[in-house]
Every structure is written in C-alpha cells, then in structure tokens.
PDB file of C-alpha atoms in Angstrom:
ATOM      1  CA  UNK A   1      16.053 -18.059  -4.938  1.00 72.00           C
ATOM      2  CA  UNK A   2      15.349 -14.834  -6.886  1.00 92.00           C
ATOM      3  CA  UNK A   3      12.753 -12.298  -5.822  1.00 96.00           C
ATOM      4  CA  UNK A   4      10.243 -10.433  -7.941  1.00 98.00           C
ATOM      5  CA  UNK A   5      10.171  -6.727  -7.045  1.00 98.00           C
ATOM      6  CA  UNK A   6       7.357  -4.672  -8.607  1.00 98.00           C
ATOM      7  CA  UNK A   7       6.880  -0.909  -8.738  1.00 98.00           C
ATOM      8  CA  UNK A   8       3.567   0.524  -9.915  1.00 98.00           C
ATOM      9  CA  UNK A   9       3.715   4.030 -11.341  1.00 98.00           C
ATOM     10  CA  UNK A  10       1.318   6.824 -12.277  1.00 97.00           C
ATOM     11  CA  UNK A  11       1.763   6.718 -16.024  1.00 95.00           C
ATOM     12  CA  UNK A  12       4.605   4.236 -16.682  1.00 96.00           C
ATOM     13  CA  UNK A  13       2.858   0.937 -15.910  1.00 97.00           C
ATOM     14  CA  UNK A  14       4.645  -1.675 -13.753  1.00 97.00           C
ATOM     15  CA  UNK A  15       8.411  -2.137 -13.601  1.00 98.00           C
ATOM     16  CA  UNK A  16       9.943  -5.473 -12.574  1.00 97.00           C
ATOM     17  CA  UNK A  17      13.286  -6.362 -10.998  1.00 98.00           C
ATOM     18  CA  UNK A  18      14.532  -9.894 -10.379  1.00 97.00           C
ATOM     19  CA  UNK A  19      17.809  -8.897  -8.712  1.00 97.00           C
ATOM     20  CA  UNK A  20      16.534  -6.851  -5.760  1.00 97.00           C
ATOM     21  CA  UNK A  21      16.416  -3.549  -7.607  1.00 98.00           C
ATOM     22  CA  UNK A  22      19.761  -3.574  -9.411  1.00 97.00           C
ATOM     23  CA  UNK A  23      18.239  -3.798 -12.910  1.00 97.00           C
ATOM     24  CA  UNK A  24      14.715  -3.255 -14.237  1.00 97.00           C
ATOM     25  CA  UNK A  25      12.450  -4.141 -17.132  1.00 96.00           C
ATOM     26  CA  UNK A  26       9.025  -2.918 -18.174  1.00 95.00           C
ATOM     27  CA  UNK A  27       7.195  -5.404 -20.405  1.00 91.00           C
ATOM     28  CA  UNK A  28       6.057  -3.970 -23.717  1.00 85.00           C
ATOM     29  CA  UNK A  29       2.416  -3.489 -24.661  1.00 83.00           C
ATOM     30  CA  UNK A  30       2.205  -6.976 -26.201  1.00 86.00           C
ATOM     31  CA  UNK A  31       2.466  -8.287 -22.637  1.00 92.00           C
ATOM     32  CA  UNK A  32      -1.133  -7.150 -22.133  1.00 94.00           C
ATOM     33  CA  UNK A  33      -0.881  -3.846 -20.207  1.00 95.00           C
ATOM     34  CA  UNK A  34      -0.221  -0.583 -22.008  1.00 92.00           C
ATOM     35  CA  UNK A  35       3.041   1.199 -21.235  1.00 93.00           C
ATOM     36  CA  UNK A  36       1.464   4.413 -19.953  1.00 95.00           C
ATOM     37  CA  UNK A  37      -0.957   2.720 -17.548  1.00 96.00           C
ATOM     38  CA  UNK A  38      -1.524   4.363 -14.196  1.00 97.00           C
ATOM     39  CA  UNK A  39      -1.093   1.607 -11.617  1.00 98.00           C
ATOM     40  CA  UNK A  40      -2.391   2.646  -8.216  1.00 98.00           C
ATOM     41  CA  UNK A  41      -2.338  -0.690  -6.363  1.00 98.00           C
ATOM     42  CA  UNK A  42      -0.443  -3.999  -6.434  1.00 98.00           C
ATOM     43  CA  UNK A  43      -1.145  -7.230  -4.579  1.00 98.00           C
ATOM     44  CA  UNK A  44       0.487 -10.663  -4.361  1.00 97.00           C
ATOM     45  CA  UNK A  45      -0.311 -13.719  -2.267  1.00 96.00           C
ATOM     46  CA  UNK A  46       2.073 -16.321  -0.763  1.00 93.00           C
ATOM     47  CA  UNK A  47      -0.099 -19.148  -2.095  1.00 94.00           C
ATOM     48  CA  UNK A  48       0.278 -17.827  -5.670  1.00 94.00           C
ATOM     49  CA  UNK A  49       4.013 -17.266  -6.288  1.00 93.00           C
ATOM     50  CA  UNK A  50       4.712 -15.537  -9.566  1.00 94.00           C
ATOM     51  CA  UNK A  51       1.270 -13.962  -9.712  1.00 97.00           C
ATOM     52  CA  UNK A  52       0.673 -10.233  -9.254  1.00 98.00           C
ATOM     53  CA  UNK A  53      -2.575  -8.274  -9.335  1.00 98.00           C
ATOM     54  CA  UNK A  54      -2.478  -4.692 -10.584  1.00 98.00           C
ATOM     55  CA  UNK A  55      -5.230  -2.147  -9.994  1.00 98.00           C
ATOM     56  CA  UNK A  56      -5.132   0.424 -12.778  1.00 97.00           C
ATOM     57  CA  UNK A  57      -7.037   3.214 -14.494  1.00 95.00           C
ATOM     58  CA  UNK A  58      -8.522   0.605 -16.850  1.00 93.00           C
ATOM     59  CA  UNK A  59      -9.516  -2.197 -14.508  1.00 96.00           C
ATOM     60  CA  UNK A  60      -7.842  -5.175 -12.865  1.00 98.00           C
ATOM     61  CA  UNK A  61      -4.948  -7.117 -14.410  1.00 98.00           C
ATOM     62  CA  UNK A  62      -3.150 -10.320 -13.411  1.00 98.00           C
ATOM     63  CA  UNK A  63       0.544 -10.950 -14.131  1.00 98.00           C
ATOM     64  CA  UNK A  64       1.779 -14.500 -14.733  1.00 96.00           C
ATOM     65  CA  UNK A  65       5.525 -14.817 -14.267  1.00 95.00           C
ATOM     66  CA  UNK A  66       5.718 -18.097 -16.189  1.00 94.00           C
ATOM     67  CA  UNK A  67       4.483 -16.689 -19.502  1.00 93.00           C
ATOM     68  CA  UNK A  68       5.418 -13.045 -18.773  1.00 94.00           C
ATOM     69  CA  UNK A  69       1.912 -11.828 -19.573  1.00 96.00           C
ATOM     70  CA  UNK A  70      -0.742  -9.526 -18.156  1.00 97.00           C
ATOM     71  CA  UNK A  71      -4.361 -10.694 -18.396  1.00 97.00           C
ATOM     72  CA  UNK A  72      -7.209  -8.231 -18.084  1.00 97.00           C
ATOM     73  CA  UNK A  73      -9.973  -9.449 -15.750  1.00 97.00           C
ATOM     74  CA  UNK A  74     -13.127  -7.779 -17.112  1.00 97.00           C
ATOM     75  CA  UNK A  75     -15.628  -6.663 -14.476  1.00 96.00           C
ATOM     76  CA  UNK A  76     -17.577  -3.712 -13.136  1.00 96.00           C
ATOM     77  CA  UNK A  77     -14.189  -2.361 -12.017  1.00 96.00           C
ATOM     78  CA  UNK A  78     -13.416  -1.352 -15.611  1.00 96.00           C
ATOM     79  CA  UNK A  79     -15.429   1.795 -14.953  1.00 91.00           C
ATOM     80  CA  UNK A  80     -13.306   2.851 -11.977  1.00 95.00           C
ATOM     81  CA  UNK A  81      -9.751   3.695 -11.027  1.00 96.00           C
ATOM     82  CA  UNK A  82      -8.578   0.933  -8.658  1.00 98.00           C
ATOM     83  CA  UNK A  83      -6.732   2.660  -5.819  1.00 98.00           C
ATOM     84  CA  UNK A  84      -6.529  -0.051  -3.151  1.00 98.00           C
ATOM     85  CA  UNK A  85      -6.553  -3.837  -3.087  1.00 98.00           C
ATOM     86  CA  UNK A  86      -5.994  -6.701  -0.655  1.00 98.00           C
ATOM     87  CA  UNK A  87      -6.269 -10.487  -0.726  1.00 98.00           C
ATOM     88  CA  UNK A  88      -7.363 -12.472   2.314  1.00 98.00           C
ATOM     89  CA  UNK A  89      -4.371 -14.084   4.044  1.00 96.00           C
ATOM     90  CA  UNK A  90      -6.220 -17.422   4.172  1.00 96.00           C
ATOM     91  CA  UNK A  91      -7.798 -17.234   0.699  1.00 97.00           C
ATOM     92  CA  UNK A  92      -6.125 -15.646  -2.351  1.00 97.00           C
ATOM     93  CA  UNK A  93      -9.438 -15.757  -4.234  1.00 98.00           C
ATOM     94  CA  UNK A  94     -11.048 -13.348  -1.756  1.00 98.00           C
ATOM     95  CA  UNK A  95     -10.066  -9.977  -3.195  1.00 98.00           C
ATOM     96  CA  UNK A  96     -11.338  -6.687  -1.795  1.00 98.00           C
ATOM     97  CA  UNK A  97     -10.871  -3.600  -3.955  1.00 98.00           C
ATOM     98  CA  UNK A  98     -11.287   0.114  -3.255  1.00 98.00           C
ATOM     99  CA  UNK A  99     -11.826   2.611  -6.039  1.00 98.00           C
ATOM    100  CA  UNK A 100     -12.166   6.216  -7.119  1.00 96.00           C
ATOM    101  CA  UNK A 101     -14.982   7.353  -6.999  1.00 95.00           C
ATOM    102  CA  UNK A 102     -15.009   5.872  -3.495  1.00 96.00           C
ATOM    103  CA  UNK A 103     -16.567   2.406  -3.430  1.00 97.00           C
ATOM    104  CA  UNK A 104     -15.574  -1.085  -2.306  1.00 98.00           C
ATOM    105  CA  UNK A 105     -16.069  -4.309  -4.256  1.00 98.00           C
ATOM    106  CA  UNK A 106     -15.558  -7.934  -3.226  1.00 98.00           C
ATOM    107  CA  UNK A 107     -14.617 -10.975  -5.294  1.00 98.00           C
ATOM    108  CA  UNK A 108     -14.749 -14.513  -3.931  1.00 98.00           C
ATOM    109  CA  UNK A 109     -13.695 -16.179  -7.193  1.00 98.00           C
ATOM    110  CA  UNK A 110     -10.252 -14.733  -7.796  1.00 97.00           C
ATOM    111  CA  UNK A 111     -11.391 -11.688  -9.733  1.00 97.00           C
ATOM    112  CA  UNK A 112     -13.801 -13.309 -12.172  1.00 95.00           C
ATOM    113  CA  UNK A 113     -16.658 -11.280 -10.710  1.00 97.00           C
ATOM    114  CA  UNK A 114     -17.090  -8.500  -8.163  1.00 98.00           C
ATOM    115  CA  UNK A 115     -20.014  -7.545  -5.942  1.00 97.00           C
ATOM    116  CA  UNK A 116     -20.460  -4.013  -4.553  1.00 98.00           C
ATOM    117  CA  UNK A 117     -20.081  -3.918  -0.783  1.00 98.00           C
ATOM    118  CA  UNK A 118     -22.674  -2.243   1.387  1.00 95.00           C
ATOM    119  CA  UNK A 119     -21.510   1.085   2.731  1.00 94.00           C
ATOM    120  CA  UNK A 120     -21.819   4.811   2.366  1.00 93.00           C
ATOM    121  CA  UNK A 121     -18.915   6.943   1.221  1.00 94.00           C
ATOM    122  CA  UNK A 122     -18.555  10.646   0.490  1.00 90.00           C
ATOM    123  CA  UNK A 123     -19.141  11.614  -3.138  1.00 87.00           C
ATOM    124  CA  UNK A 124     -17.149  14.869  -3.277  1.00 74.00           C
ATOM    125  CA  UNK A 125     -13.711  15.990  -2.151  1.00 71.00           C
ATOM    126  CA  UNK A 126     -12.278  19.491  -2.251  1.00 68.00           C
ATOM    127  CA  UNK A 127      -8.762  18.212  -3.001  1.00 68.00           C
ATOM    128  CA  UNK A 128      -9.159  15.320  -5.467  1.00 72.00           C
ATOM    129  CA  UNK A 129     -12.673  15.853  -6.840  1.00 76.00           C
ATOM    130  CA  UNK A 130     -14.016  12.381  -6.196  1.00 89.00           C
ATOM    131  CA  UNK A 131     -12.958  10.651  -2.948  1.00 94.00           C
ATOM    132  CA  UNK A 132     -10.867   7.506  -3.265  1.00 96.00           C
ATOM    133  CA  UNK A 133     -10.139   4.469  -1.126  1.00 98.00           C
ATOM    134  CA  UNK A 134      -6.432   4.728  -0.339  1.00 98.00           C
ATOM    135  CA  UNK A 135      -5.929   1.435   1.515  1.00 98.00           C
ATOM    136  CA  UNK A 136      -7.696  -1.875   2.168  1.00 98.00           C
ATOM    137  CA  UNK A 137      -6.268  -3.915   5.049  1.00 98.00           C
ATOM    138  CA  UNK A 138      -7.143  -7.361   6.380  1.00 98.00           C
ATOM    139  CA  UNK A 139      -6.906  -7.265  10.177  1.00 97.00           C
ATOM    140  CA  UNK A 140      -4.114  -9.624  11.358  1.00 94.00           C
ATOM    141  CA  UNK A 141      -5.831 -10.101  14.734  1.00 92.00           C
ATOM    142  CA  UNK A 142      -9.502 -10.560  13.802  1.00 95.00           C
ATOM    143  CA  UNK A 143      -9.984 -12.773  10.742  1.00 93.00           C
ATOM    144  CA  UNK A 144     -13.330 -11.297   9.676  1.00 97.00           C
ATOM    145  CA  UNK A 145     -12.365  -7.638  10.146  1.00 98.00           C
ATOM    146  CA  UNK A 146     -11.095  -5.339   7.397  1.00 98.00           C
ATOM    147  CA  UNK A 147     -10.129  -1.674   7.389  1.00 98.00           C
ATOM    148  CA  UNK A 148     -10.414   0.964   4.687  1.00 98.00           C
ATOM    149  CA  UNK A 149      -9.023   4.471   4.528  1.00 98.00           C
ATOM    150  CA  UNK A 150     -10.808   6.997   2.342  1.00 97.00           C
ATOM    151  CA  UNK A 151      -9.415  10.248   1.015  1.00 94.00           C
ATOM    152  CA  UNK A 152     -11.402  12.185   2.119  1.00 90.00           C
ATOM    153  CA  UNK A 153     -13.955  10.297   4.245  1.00 95.00           C
ATOM    154  CA  UNK A 154     -12.151   8.883   7.271  1.00 97.00           C
ATOM    155  CA  UNK A 155     -11.730   5.302   8.469  1.00 98.00           C
ATOM    156  CA  UNK A 156     -14.239   2.552   7.638  1.00 98.00           C
ATOM    157  CA  UNK A 157     -14.411  -0.931   9.189  1.00 98.00           C
ATOM    158  CA  UNK A 158     -15.944  -4.211   8.066  1.00 98.00           C
ATOM    159  CA  UNK A 159     -16.626  -7.130  10.390  1.00 98.00           C
ATOM    160  CA  UNK A 160     -17.949  -9.529   7.737  1.00 98.00           C
ATOM    161  CA  UNK A 161     -14.976 -10.066   5.401  1.00 97.00           C
ATOM    162  CA  UNK A 162     -15.631  -6.898   3.427  1.00 98.00           C
ATOM    163  CA  UNK A 163     -19.286  -7.348   2.524  1.00 98.00           C
ATOM    164  CA  UNK A 164     -20.486  -4.328   4.529  1.00 98.00           C
ATOM    165  CA  UNK A 165     -18.762  -1.258   5.947  1.00 98.00           C
ATOM    166  CA  UNK A 166     -19.320   1.250   8.730  1.00 98.00           C
ATOM    167  CA  UNK A 167     -17.553   4.555   9.257  1.00 98.00           C
ATOM    168  CA  UNK A 168     -15.656   4.714  12.581  1.00 98.00           C
ATOM    169  CA  UNK A 169     -12.844   6.809  14.001  1.00 96.00           C
ATOM    170  CA  UNK A 170     -14.247   9.562  16.161  1.00 97.00           C
ATOM    171  CA  UNK A 171     -11.659  12.132  17.202  1.00 97.00           C
ATOM    172  CA  UNK A 172      -9.298  11.603  14.275  1.00 98.00           C
ATOM    173  CA  UNK A 173      -7.479  14.831  13.454  1.00 97.00           C
ATOM    174  CA  UNK A 174      -8.216  14.651   9.703  1.00 97.00           C
ATOM    175  CA  UNK A 175     -10.476  12.552   7.491  1.00 96.00           C
ATOM    176  CA  UNK A 176      -7.838  12.658   4.756  1.00 96.00           C
ATOM    177  CA  UNK A 177      -6.717   9.076   5.378  1.00 97.00           C
ATOM    178  CA  UNK A 178      -3.553   7.877   3.628  1.00 98.00           C
ATOM    179  CA  UNK A 179      -2.579   4.621   5.337  1.00 98.00           C
ATOM    180  CA  UNK A 180      -3.589   2.113   8.009  1.00 98.00           C
ATOM    181  CA  UNK A 181      -1.839  -0.503  10.119  1.00 98.00           C
ATOM    182  CA  UNK A 182      -2.929  -2.948  12.818  1.00 97.00           C
ATOM    183  CA  UNK A 183      -0.142  -3.807  15.245  1.00 95.00           C
ATOM    184  CA  UNK A 184      -0.096  -6.242  18.155  1.00 92.00           C
ATOM    185  CA  UNK A 185       1.834  -5.352  21.302  1.00 90.00           C
ATOM    186  CA  UNK A 186      -0.146  -7.481  23.732  1.00 87.00           C
ATOM    187  CA  UNK A 187      -3.066  -5.233  22.949  1.00 92.00           C
ATOM    188  CA  UNK A 188      -4.312  -4.248  19.497  1.00 95.00           C
ATOM    189  CA  UNK A 189      -3.252  -0.894  18.073  1.00 97.00           C
ATOM    190  CA  UNK A 190      -4.849   0.624  14.968  1.00 98.00           C
ATOM    191  CA  UNK A 191      -2.859   3.405  13.317  1.00 98.00           C
ATOM    192  CA  UNK A 192      -4.085   5.841  10.666  1.00 98.00           C
ATOM    193  CA  UNK A 193      -1.899   8.295   8.755  1.00 98.00           C
ATOM    194  CA  UNK A 194      -3.284  11.601   7.498  1.00 98.00           C
ATOM    195  CA  UNK A 195      -2.237  14.894   5.961  1.00 97.00           C
ATOM    196  CA  UNK A 196      -2.090  16.263   9.509  1.00 97.00           C
ATOM    197  CA  UNK A 197      -0.225  13.436  11.167  1.00 98.00           C
ATOM    198  CA  UNK A 198      -0.341  10.035  12.827  1.00 98.00           C
ATOM    199  CA  UNK A 199      -3.402   8.867  14.766  1.00 98.00           C
ATOM    200  CA  UNK A 200      -3.745   5.895  17.126  1.00 98.00           C
ATOM    201  CA  UNK A 201      -6.761   3.890  18.269  1.00 98.00           C
ATOM    202  CA  UNK A 202      -6.715   1.543  21.242  1.00 97.00           C
ATOM    203  CA  UNK A 203     -10.417   0.591  21.021  1.00 97.00           C
ATOM    204  CA  UNK A 204     -10.590  -1.169  17.631  1.00 98.00           C
ATOM    205  CA  UNK A 205     -11.014   2.027  15.642  1.00 98.00           C
ATOM    206  CA  UNK A 206     -13.926   3.518  17.538  1.00 98.00           C
ATOM    207  CA  UNK A 207     -11.862   6.548  18.571  1.00 98.00           C
ATOM    208  CA  UNK A 208      -8.476   7.917  17.550  1.00 98.00           C
ATOM    209  CA  UNK A 209      -6.014  10.318  19.158  1.00 98.00           C
ATOM    210  CA  UNK A 210      -3.325  12.374  17.432  1.00 98.00           C
ATOM    211  CA  UNK A 211       0.238  11.169  18.117  1.00 98.00           C
ATOM    212  CA  UNK A 212       2.568  14.091  17.434  1.00 97.00           C
ATOM    213  CA  UNK A 213       5.879  13.312  15.753  1.00 98.00           C
ATOM    214  CA  UNK A 214       9.205  14.882  16.654  1.00 96.00           C
ATOM    215  CA  UNK A 215       9.623  16.018  13.064  1.00 97.00           C
ATOM    216  CA  UNK A 216       9.639  19.234  10.999  1.00 96.00           C
ATOM    217  CA  UNK A 217       6.430  17.961   9.384  1.00 97.00           C
ATOM    218  CA  UNK A 218       3.362  16.036  10.523  1.00 98.00           C
ATOM    219  CA  UNK A 219       2.323  14.862   7.035  1.00 98.00           C
ATOM    220  CA  UNK A 220       2.371  11.040   7.018  1.00 98.00           C
ATOM    221  CA  UNK A 221       1.637   8.587   4.240  1.00 98.00           C
ATOM    222  CA  UNK A 222       2.444   4.893   4.786  1.00 98.00           C
ATOM    223  CA  UNK A 223       2.740   2.923   8.026  1.00 98.00           C
ATOM    224  CA  UNK A 224       3.955  -0.678   7.726  1.00 98.00           C
ATOM    225  CA  UNK A 225       5.013  -3.160  10.424  1.00 97.00           C
ATOM    226  CA  UNK A 226       8.020  -5.257   9.481  1.00 96.00           C
ATOM    227  CA  UNK A 227       6.882  -8.632   8.207  1.00 95.00           C
ATOM    228  CA  UNK A 228       8.464 -10.674  11.007  1.00 92.00           C
ATOM    229  CA  UNK A 229       5.846  -9.362  13.433  1.00 81.00           C
ATOM    230  CA  UNK A 230       8.328  -7.974  15.923  1.00 78.00           C
ATOM    231  CA  UNK A 231       8.135  -4.452  17.337  1.00 93.00           C
ATOM    232  CA  UNK A 232       9.621  -2.727  14.277  1.00 97.00           C
ATOM    233  CA  UNK A 233       7.343  -0.382  12.320  1.00 98.00           C
ATOM    234  CA  UNK A 234       8.109   2.008   9.448  1.00 98.00           C
ATOM    235  CA  UNK A 235       6.392   5.350   8.808  1.00 98.00           C
ATOM    236  CA  UNK A 236       6.825   7.671   5.823  1.00 98.00           C
ATOM    237  CA  UNK A 237       6.907  11.375   6.674  1.00 98.00           C
ATOM    238  CA  UNK A 238       7.492  14.460   4.553  1.00 98.00           C
ATOM    239  CA  UNK A 239       6.543  18.004   3.704  1.00 98.00           C
ATOM    240  CA  UNK A 240       3.537  17.204   1.540  1.00 96.00           C
ATOM    241  CA  UNK A 241       2.325  15.488  -1.619  1.00 95.00           C
ATOM    242  CA  UNK A 242       4.556  14.960  -3.492  1.00 96.00           C
ATOM    243  CA  UNK A 243       6.679  17.248  -1.345  1.00 97.00           C
ATOM    244  CA  UNK A 244      10.305  18.174  -1.900  1.00 97.00           C
ATOM    245  CA  UNK A 245      11.870  16.221   0.971  1.00 98.00           C
ATOM    246  CA  UNK A 246      11.017  13.873   3.808  1.00 98.00           C
ATOM    247  CA  UNK A 247      12.157  11.093   6.118  1.00 98.00           C
ATOM    248  CA  UNK A 248      11.556   7.436   6.748  1.00 98.00           C
ATOM    249  CA  UNK A 249      10.858   6.973  10.441  1.00 98.00           C
ATOM    250  CA  UNK A 250      11.395   3.727  12.321  1.00 98.00           C
ATOM    251  CA  UNK A 251       9.967   2.515  15.611  1.00 98.00           C
ATOM    252  CA  UNK A 252      11.246  -0.466  17.590  1.00 97.00           C
ATOM    253  CA  UNK A 253       8.443  -0.352  20.176  1.00 96.00           C
ATOM    254  CA  UNK A 254       5.272  -0.854  18.104  1.00 97.00           C
ATOM    255  CA  UNK A 255       5.012   2.838  17.185  1.00 97.00           C
ATOM    256  CA  UNK A 256       5.307   4.417  20.622  1.00 96.00           C
ATOM    257  CA  UNK A 257       8.515   6.265  19.680  1.00 97.00           C
ATOM    258  CA  UNK A 258      10.064   7.115  16.317  1.00 98.00           C
ATOM    259  CA  UNK A 259      13.578   7.850  15.067  1.00 98.00           C
ATOM    260  CA  UNK A 260      14.957   8.769  11.652  1.00 98.00           C
ATOM    261  CA  UNK A 261      15.865   5.645   9.669  1.00 98.00           C
ATOM    262  CA  UNK A 262      18.497   7.734   7.830  1.00 98.00           C
ATOM    263  CA  UNK A 263      17.768   7.160   4.175  1.00 98.00           C
ATOM    264  CA  UNK A 264      20.973   8.203   2.375  1.00 98.00           C
ATOM    265  CA  UNK A 265      21.360  11.281   0.229  1.00 96.00           C
ATOM    266  CA  UNK A 266      18.945  14.095  -0.478  1.00 97.00           C
ATOM    267  CA  UNK A 267      15.324  13.016  -0.913  1.00 98.00           C
ATOM    268  CA  UNK A 268      13.414  14.485  -3.859  1.00 97.00           C
ATOM    269  CA  UNK A 269       9.954  14.106  -2.279  1.00 98.00           C
ATOM    270  CA  UNK A 270       8.060  12.485   0.583  1.00 98.00           C
ATOM    271  CA  UNK A 271       8.804   8.746   1.016  1.00 98.00           C
ATOM    272  CA  UNK A 272       5.677   6.965  -0.212  1.00 98.00           C
ATOM    273  CA  UNK A 273       5.842   3.166  -0.195  1.00 98.00           C
ATOM    274  CA  UNK A 274       7.367   0.468   2.026  1.00 98.00           C
ATOM    275  CA  UNK A 275       7.607  -3.167   0.867  1.00 98.00           C
ATOM    276  CA  UNK A 276       8.350  -6.040   3.263  1.00 97.00           C
ATOM    277  CA  UNK A 277       7.726  -9.799   3.045  1.00 96.00           C
ATOM    278  CA  UNK A 278       7.661 -12.611   5.655  1.00 95.00           C
ATOM    279  CA  UNK A 279       9.976 -14.826   3.597  1.00 95.00           C
ATOM    280  CA  UNK A 280      12.812 -12.399   4.373  1.00 96.00           C
ATOM    281  CA  UNK A 281      11.650  -9.647   6.747  1.00 96.00           C
ATOM    282  CA  UNK A 282      15.090  -8.033   6.757  1.00 96.00           C
ATOM    283  CA  UNK A 283      14.805  -7.193   3.033  1.00 98.00           C
ATOM    284  CA  UNK A 284      12.860  -3.927   2.743  1.00 98.00           C
ATOM    285  CA  UNK A 285      12.316  -1.518  -0.150  1.00 98.00           C
ATOM    286  CA  UNK A 286      11.218   2.120   0.106  1.00 98.00           C
ATOM    287  CA  UNK A 287      10.241   4.455  -2.732  1.00 98.00           C
ATOM    288  CA  UNK A 288       9.786   8.200  -2.631  1.00 98.00           C
ATOM    289  CA  UNK A 289       6.739   9.672  -4.311  1.00 98.00           C
ATOM    290  CA  UNK A 290       8.867  10.931  -7.203  1.00 98.00           C
ATOM    291  CA  UNK A 291      10.668   7.683  -7.781  1.00 97.00           C
ATOM    292  CA  UNK A 292      13.798   7.322  -5.678  1.00 98.00           C
ATOM    293  CA  UNK A 293      14.404   3.744  -4.546  1.00 98.00           C
ATOM    294  CA  UNK A 294      16.114   2.536  -1.351  1.00 98.00           C
ATOM    295  CA  UNK A 295      16.945  -0.972  -0.110  1.00 98.00           C
ATOM    296  CA  UNK A 296      17.765  -2.394   3.296  1.00 98.00           C
ATOM    297  CA  UNK A 297      19.053  -5.929   3.794  1.00 98.00           C
ATOM    298  CA  UNK A 298      19.306  -5.745   7.588  1.00 97.00           C
ATOM    299  CA  UNK A 299      15.761  -4.917   8.624  1.00 96.00           C
ATOM    300  CA  UNK A 300      16.116  -1.147   8.370  1.00 97.00           C
ATOM    301  CA  UNK A 301      19.383  -0.675  10.265  1.00 97.00           C
ATOM    302  CA  UNK A 302      21.128   0.633   7.125  1.00 98.00           C
ATOM    303  CA  UNK A 303      20.029   1.656   3.628  1.00 98.00           C
ATOM    304  CA  UNK A 304      21.390   1.817   0.108  1.00 98.00           C
ATOM    305  CA  UNK A 305      20.064   4.211  -2.513  1.00 98.00           C
ATOM    306  CA  UNK A 306      19.722   2.282  -5.747  1.00 98.00           C
ATOM    307  CA  UNK A 307      20.672   3.929  -9.062  1.00 96.00           C
ATOM    308  CA  UNK A 308      17.295   3.566 -10.726  1.00 95.00           C
ATOM    309  CA  UNK A 309      14.735   6.375 -10.370  1.00 95.00           C
ATOM    310  CA  UNK A 310      11.170   6.270 -11.649  1.00 95.00           C
ATOM    311  CA  UNK A 311       8.490   8.873 -12.249  1.00 92.00           C
ATOM    312  CA  UNK A 312       5.635   9.087  -9.767  1.00 97.00           C
ATOM    313  CA  UNK A 313       5.402   5.896  -7.691  1.00 98.00           C
ATOM    314  CA  UNK A 314       2.143   4.633  -6.211  1.00 97.00           C
ATOM    315  CA  UNK A 315       2.742   1.043  -5.069  1.00 98.00           C
ATOM    316  CA  UNK A 316       5.620  -1.354  -4.346  1.00 98.00           C
ATOM    317  CA  UNK A 317       5.607  -5.059  -3.481  1.00 98.00           C
ATOM    318  CA  UNK A 318       8.045  -7.947  -3.590  1.00 98.00           C
ATOM    319  CA  UNK A 319       7.740 -11.726  -3.345  1.00 97.00           C
ATOM    320  CA  UNK A 320      10.074 -14.722  -3.651  1.00 96.00           C
ATOM    321  CA  UNK A 321       9.837 -16.602  -6.917  1.00 92.00           C
ATOM    322  CA  UNK A 322       9.382 -20.389  -6.947  1.00 85.00           C
TER     323      UNK A 322
END
C-alpha cells in the first residue's frame, strides 16, 4: 500500500511523494492552489484517506487524491494566515484552526463554515509583528480538552472542544511557544517548546517548569510522541530560527531523558517538523527548517538523508493511501 507524504513550504506550495520521499511532484496551478502559496499547516484524518487540508496565506484548501485537485473552502479564514490546524480524532468534520493575527476558529461541518472561538490573545509581538497560533492539539487523554501555543502569548487551553479558551501555564520560561505535546506515562505530561527551551507541566498545564537539555542550545521547536504510543518521543533542537545547525533528540522514557538521534550529515538549519502515523509508527520523516529531509524506517533507531531538499519547510504529514 503506498503512502502519501506531504511537505508544506513557505512559498512553494505543497509537495507530494508517493514513494516515501524518493521522488516528488508539485501539482501545477490548474490543480487549484497557486505554486508560490505559503502553506503553514497541514492536516489529514484516518477516516478520510486521500484527503489533506492545507492552511495557507489565502485561506483553507482541501486536496482530493482521487481527482488530484485542491478545492478552496471560502470562509472568514480567507482574511488570515492559517498557522495551525487540527481535526478531532473522533470527528474529521470538527476542525480547529489557529491564525495570524492570533485567533482561533472552529468548524463543525468539515470546513464549510467557521465560528470564532471565545478567548483573548495578544495583539502585538516584538518579533513577528502580529502574534500567531503555532500549534493546535487535541488532548489524547481528555476528549474535550484542546491546547494551543501562541507566538508570543503562551499556552492556552480549551475544555469545551475548542469553543472557548483560557490562558494557562504559570512559570513557563518563555511565552514564545513553538510546539506542544501531551504524553501519558501513567500520569499526564504536557510539554511546551519555546525559544528558551523545553518546559513540562504535571498539573494539566496550570504550571510549567523548565527542563534543561544536555545540548549546546536550548532552542526547541517540535515535540512529537511516536504514533504507537510507547515511551518514544522526538524533539527538534537547534541554534535558532532558521539556525545554521541542530539536532533531533530522542527520548525512550516519555521525555525524562534525551539523546541525539544522529541525523546523518551536516544539518543546514534547525530540524523543524516530525511526521509519524499510527498505521506504521516505525516510519518517521523529519525536515529541517531550510528543507533537508530525513527518513527512518525503524522507529528512529537509524536515519537516511533523502536527496531532495526544499526551501523553507513549515509542515509535514504522511498517511497511507486506500
């Protein structure tokens, strides 16, 4: 069964591979999405094989693998850059989107319409002008809980399926939130990555504590548990955005300790994205911010650098095709 691997870029639209990253195509503009689109977020759902949602600088688009077409889904989101997106594990039509300027919108009809969520977010940011929602995450432990990271406005939590949000996260070492993960190890751990390092909450996000890495740099971007739900977690770490080098770190004890995953060769920037899928948790893809691509077929024990390199990468997902 082939897989569909998708890489969203900042200015080169979405690239597709159907042979696990060996070869790539980028559909031309007649497919429905212009070739220089900035694609900040991608989402796919197990109940909708062959369908991909792309959050762009011109609204929300849906890819259909059968007819090889993008369809624009007109909505209030057309006035925003879509930086983060997630679909409910139990309902692919429940889509929660985070934008720049920072706001959150909810659709319960598969993207036909969106309603603004209730919440207060910062309206100015010294680094990026207007704050942006960098990640939306459905909590794997508590069905009605969602998490949002805002750059720069800290961690926000929803307990009503995304309809309303409250800022949490006292004690976090930076409100420049890049990534979030919820990990089960008997208890519930909530991790947040920032420009100043990794933070951990043991009280459902109410408070966080800095977890220093044994690394030349504390800058962290993406934290992703392997899709089989075991103790393996991946963390991207580097010397800045985009940076000139970095490391992929791997934990085999739910994030308590980290070791270098040993991506091969010389990295051109901070590792940025990690893609894993429950249909084959051992197949993992990692992209650096400036477009290097790595693949593991053994759950992160070893890695291959693939020949293809992109421009600036923002999102990576893969899914099995029907």
